[in-house]
């Protein structure tokens, strides 16, 4: 049973961090562009506008994906509570890999949204709205 709780922790920690961070990111993230904390990429750190846009966009993605993975992970792991340890460990590993890949998908989508909405100097293009 200890191993099952450990695997449950492993499969919910990443989406939980994404989900909890999403609220801060949707609110705009750190107020100033910095190299320490926040969504830090070349695109996002061009200026304050790209910084805020990236945090809001990524935050919306993390809210959806983080919340979805928390729910799915808990339900799946609860269904496996009485199974053989090898089964829930294997399923937990697959869930964790899916969550990890999803993290990189959200980064890719955010970078694409930045490129679609800003020029290389960080000036907004004609389209001022974005959709997640």
PDB file of C-alpha atoms in Angstrom:
ATOM      1  CA  UNK A   1       0.000   0.000   0.000  1.00  0.00           C
ATOM      2  CA  UNK A   2       2.923   2.367   0.674  1.00  0.00           C
ATOM      3  CA  UNK A   3       4.086   1.922  -2.915  1.00  0.00           C
ATOM      4  CA  UNK A   4       0.615   2.755  -4.230  1.00  0.00           C
ATOM      5  CA  UNK A   5       0.596   6.037  -2.246  1.00  0.00           C
ATOM      6  CA  UNK A   6       4.096   6.809  -3.511  1.00  0.00           C
ATOM      7  CA  UNK A   7       2.976   6.258  -7.121  1.00  0.00           C
ATOM      8  CA  UNK A   8      -0.114   8.386  -6.537  1.00  0.00           C
ATOM      9  CA  UNK A   9       2.160  11.166  -5.302  1.00  0.00           C
ATOM     10  CA  UNK A  10       4.441  10.755  -8.341  1.00  0.00           C
ATOM     11  CA  UNK A  11       1.571  10.989 -10.833  1.00  0.00           C
ATOM     12  CA  UNK A  12      -0.125  14.016  -9.258  1.00  0.00           C
ATOM     13  CA  UNK A  13       2.867  16.175  -8.292  1.00  0.00           C
ATOM     14  CA  UNK A  14       3.617  17.598 -11.772  1.00  0.00           C
ATOM     15  CA  UNK A  15      -0.016  18.366 -12.728  1.00  0.00           C
ATOM     16  CA  UNK A  16      -0.597  19.751  -9.225  1.00  0.00           C
ATOM     17  CA  UNK A  17       2.310  22.164  -9.673  1.00  0.00           C
ATOM     18  CA  UNK A  18       0.990  23.128 -13.116  1.00  0.00           C
ATOM     19  CA  UNK A  19      -2.540  23.612 -11.788  1.00  0.00           C
ATOM     20  CA  UNK A  20      -1.510  25.660  -8.740  1.00  0.00           C
ATOM     21  CA  UNK A  21       0.914  27.799 -10.778  1.00  0.00           C
ATOM     22  CA  UNK A  22      -1.739  28.440 -13.417  1.00  0.00           C
ATOM     23  CA  UNK A  23      -3.647  30.870 -11.201  1.00  0.00           C
ATOM     24  CA  UNK A  24      -0.547  32.985 -10.621  1.00  0.00           C
ATOM     25  CA  UNK A  25       0.365  32.822 -14.304  1.00  0.00           C
ATOM     26  CA  UNK A  26      -3.144  33.753 -15.490  1.00  0.00           C
ATOM     27  CA  UNK A  27      -2.896  36.822 -13.256  1.00  0.00           C
ATOM     28  CA  UNK A  28       0.191  37.834 -15.290  1.00  0.00           C
ATOM     29  CA  UNK A  29       2.965  36.029 -13.420  1.00  0.00           C
ATOM     30  CA  UNK A  30       5.867  37.890 -11.874  1.00  0.00           C
ATOM     31  CA  UNK A  31       5.402  41.619 -12.320  1.00  0.00           C
ATOM     32  CA  UNK A  32       8.874  42.186 -13.766  1.00  0.00           C
ATOM     33  CA  UNK A  33      10.785  40.256 -16.402  1.00  0.00           C
ATOM     34  CA  UNK A  34      13.467  38.282 -14.560  1.00  0.00           C
ATOM     35  CA  UNK A  35      15.882  35.368 -14.935  1.00  0.00           C
ATOM     36  CA  UNK A  36      14.851  33.616 -11.717  1.00  0.00           C
ATOM     37  CA  UNK A  37      11.151  32.750 -11.715  1.00  0.00           C
ATOM     38  CA  UNK A  38       8.391  32.544 -14.282  1.00  0.00           C
ATOM     39  CA  UNK A  39       7.923  31.456 -17.883  1.00  0.00           C
ATOM     40  CA  UNK A  40      11.421  32.336 -19.096  1.00  0.00           C
ATOM     41  CA  UNK A  41      12.188  31.935 -22.796  1.00  0.00           C
ATOM     42  CA  UNK A  42      13.704  34.200 -25.402  1.00  0.00           C
ATOM     43  CA  UNK A  43      10.274  35.172 -26.710  1.00  0.00           C
ATOM     44  CA  UNK A  44       8.688  35.767 -23.333  1.00  0.00           C
ATOM     45  CA  UNK A  45      11.515  37.916 -21.995  1.00  0.00           C
ATOM     46  CA  UNK A  46      11.665  40.452 -24.840  1.00  0.00           C
ATOM     47  CA  UNK A  47       9.548  42.988 -22.959  1.00  0.00           C
ATOM     48  CA  UNK A  48       6.777  43.338 -20.373  1.00  0.00           C
ATOM     49  CA  UNK A  49       4.023  42.749 -22.940  1.00  0.00           C
ATOM     50  CA  UNK A  50       5.451  39.434 -24.180  1.00  0.00           C
ATOM     51  CA  UNK A  51       6.164  38.446 -20.563  1.00  0.00           C
ATOM     52  CA  UNK A  52       2.571  39.009 -19.461  1.00  0.00           C
ATOM     53  CA  UNK A  53       1.125  37.405 -22.599  1.00  0.00           C
ATOM     54  CA  UNK A  54       3.248  34.270 -22.187  1.00  0.00           C
ATOM     55  CA  UNK A  55       2.266  33.852 -18.540  1.00  0.00           C
ATOM     56  CA  UNK A  56      -1.431  34.335 -19.204  1.00  0.00           C
ATOM     57  CA  UNK A  57      -1.424  31.970 -22.192  1.00  0.00           C
ATOM     58  CA  UNK A  58       0.651  29.286 -20.496  1.00  0.00           C
ATOM     59  CA  UNK A  59      -1.409  29.651 -17.319  1.00  0.00           C
ATOM     60  CA  UNK A  60      -4.623  28.895 -19.208  1.00  0.00           C
ATOM     61  CA  UNK A  61      -3.032  25.791 -20.727  1.00  0.00           C
ATOM     62  CA  UNK A  62      -1.710  24.642 -17.357  1.00  0.00           C
ATOM     63  CA  UNK A  63      -5.127  25.149 -15.768  1.00  0.00           C
ATOM     64  CA  UNK A  64      -6.724  22.832 -18.339  1.00  0.00           C
ATOM     65  CA  UNK A  65      -4.003  20.207 -18.579  1.00  0.00           C
ATOM     66  CA  UNK A  66      -3.027  20.257 -14.904  1.00  0.00           C
ATOM     67  CA  UNK A  67      -6.606  19.948 -13.722  1.00  0.00           C
ATOM     68  CA  UNK A  68      -7.358  17.239 -16.244  1.00  0.00           C
ATOM     69  CA  UNK A  69      -4.321  15.193 -15.328  1.00  0.00           C
ATOM     70  CA  UNK A  70      -4.987  15.503 -11.599  1.00  0.00           C
ATOM     71  CA  UNK A  71      -8.496  14.168 -12.064  1.00  0.00           C
ATOM     72  CA  UNK A  72      -7.476  11.434 -14.527  1.00  0.00           C
ATOM     73  CA  UNK A  73      -4.501  10.329 -12.434  1.00  0.00           C
ATOM     74  CA  UNK A  74      -6.495  10.027  -9.223  1.00  0.00           C
ATOM     75  CA  UNK A  75      -9.316   8.120 -10.934  1.00  0.00           C
ATOM     76  CA  UNK A  76      -6.934   5.758 -12.732  1.00  0.00           C
ATOM     77  CA  UNK A  77      -4.847   5.113  -9.635  1.00  0.00           C
ATOM     78  CA  UNK A  78      -7.966   4.497  -7.527  1.00  0.00           C
ATOM     79  CA  UNK A  79      -9.049   1.884 -10.078  1.00  0.00           C
ATOM     80  CA  UNK A  80      -5.664   0.192  -9.644  1.00  0.00           C
ATOM     81  CA  UNK A  81      -5.490   0.255  -5.839  1.00  0.00           C
ATOM     82  CA  UNK A  82      -6.090  -3.509  -5.497  1.00  0.00           C
ATOM     83  CA  UNK A  83      -3.962  -4.591  -8.466  1.00  0.00           C
ATOM     84  CA  UNK A  84      -0.485  -6.040  -8.530  1.00  0.00           C
ATOM     85  CA  UNK A  85       2.289  -3.572  -7.741  1.00  0.00           C
ATOM     86  CA  UNK A  86       3.854  -4.042 -11.186  1.00  0.00           C
ATOM     87  CA  UNK A  87       0.590  -2.947 -12.805  1.00  0.00           C
ATOM     88  CA  UNK A  88       0.097   0.330 -10.934  1.00  0.00           C
ATOM     89  CA  UNK A  89       3.795   1.175 -11.164  1.00  0.00           C
ATOM     90  CA  UNK A  90       3.747   0.656 -14.929  1.00  0.00           C
ATOM     91  CA  UNK A  91       0.542   2.647 -15.351  1.00  0.00           C
ATOM     92  CA  UNK A  92       1.909   5.373 -13.072  1.00  0.00           C
ATOM     93  CA  UNK A  93       5.073   5.556 -15.152  1.00  0.00           C
ATOM     94  CA  UNK A  94       3.031   5.948 -18.347  1.00  0.00           C
ATOM     95  CA  UNK A  95       0.900   8.651 -16.717  1.00  0.00           C
ATOM     96  CA  UNK A  96       4.004  10.525 -15.567  1.00  0.00           C
ATOM     97  CA  UNK A  97       5.515  10.343 -19.067  1.00  0.00           C
ATOM     98  CA  UNK A  98       2.273  11.671 -20.567  1.00  0.00           C
ATOM     99  CA  UNK A  99       2.285  14.552 -18.068  1.00  0.00           C
ATOM    100  CA  UNK A 100       5.926  15.331 -18.810  1.00  0.00           C
ATOM    101  CA  UNK A 101       5.306  15.354 -22.567  1.00  0.00           C
ATOM    102  CA  UNK A 102       2.267  17.568 -22.021  1.00  0.00           C
ATOM    103  CA  UNK A 103       4.446  20.059 -20.151  1.00  0.00           C
ATOM    104  CA  UNK A 104       6.616  20.419 -23.258  1.00  0.00           C
ATOM    105  CA  UNK A 105       3.529  20.633 -25.480  1.00  0.00           C
ATOM    106  CA  UNK A 106       2.317  23.623 -23.447  1.00  0.00           C
ATOM    107  CA  UNK A 107       5.699  25.295 -23.875  1.00  0.00           C
ATOM    108  CA  UNK A 108       5.580  24.696 -27.634  1.00  0.00           C
ATOM    109  CA  UNK A 109       2.018  26.055 -27.867  1.00  0.00           C
ATOM    110  CA  UNK A 110       2.950  29.142 -25.829  1.00  0.00           C
ATOM    111  CA  UNK A 111       5.991  29.839 -28.000  1.00  0.00           C
ATOM    112  CA  UNK A 112       3.860  29.475 -31.140  1.00  0.00           C
ATOM    113  CA  UNK A 113       1.265  31.871 -29.700  1.00  0.00           C
ATOM    114  CA  UNK A 114       4.025  34.382 -28.945  1.00  0.00           C
ATOM    115  CA  UNK A 115       5.360  34.089 -32.505  1.00  0.00           C
ATOM    116  CA  UNK A 116       1.837  34.485 -33.911  1.00  0.00           C
ATOM    117  CA  UNK A 117       1.094  37.594 -31.839  1.00  0.00           C
ATOM    118  CA  UNK A 118       4.443  39.416 -31.667  1.00  0.00           C
ATOM    119  CA  UNK A 119       7.197  40.339 -34.093  1.00  0.00           C
ATOM    120  CA  UNK A 120      10.866  39.669 -33.349  1.00  0.00           C
ATOM    121  CA  UNK A 121      11.151  42.984 -31.495  1.00  0.00           C
ATOM    122  CA  UNK A 122       8.236  42.183 -29.181  1.00  0.00           C
ATOM    123  CA  UNK A 123       5.759  44.494 -30.898  1.00  0.00           C
ATOM    124  CA  UNK A 124       2.221  43.172 -31.193  1.00  0.00           C
ATOM    125  CA  UNK A 125       1.084  42.134 -34.633  1.00  0.00           C
ATOM    126  CA  UNK A 126      -2.333  43.246 -35.929  1.00  0.00           C
ATOM    127  CA  UNK A 127      -4.230  40.436 -34.179  1.00  0.00           C
ATOM    128  CA  UNK A 128      -4.633  41.502 -30.549  1.00  0.00           C
ATOM    129  CA  UNK A 129      -6.528  38.476 -29.264  1.00  0.00           C
ATOM    130  CA  UNK A 130      -5.451  34.961 -28.517  1.00  0.00           C
ATOM    131  CA  UNK A 131      -7.288  31.755 -27.867  1.00  0.00           C
ATOM    132  CA  UNK A 132      -6.251  28.734 -25.870  1.00  0.00           C
TER     133      UNK A 132
END
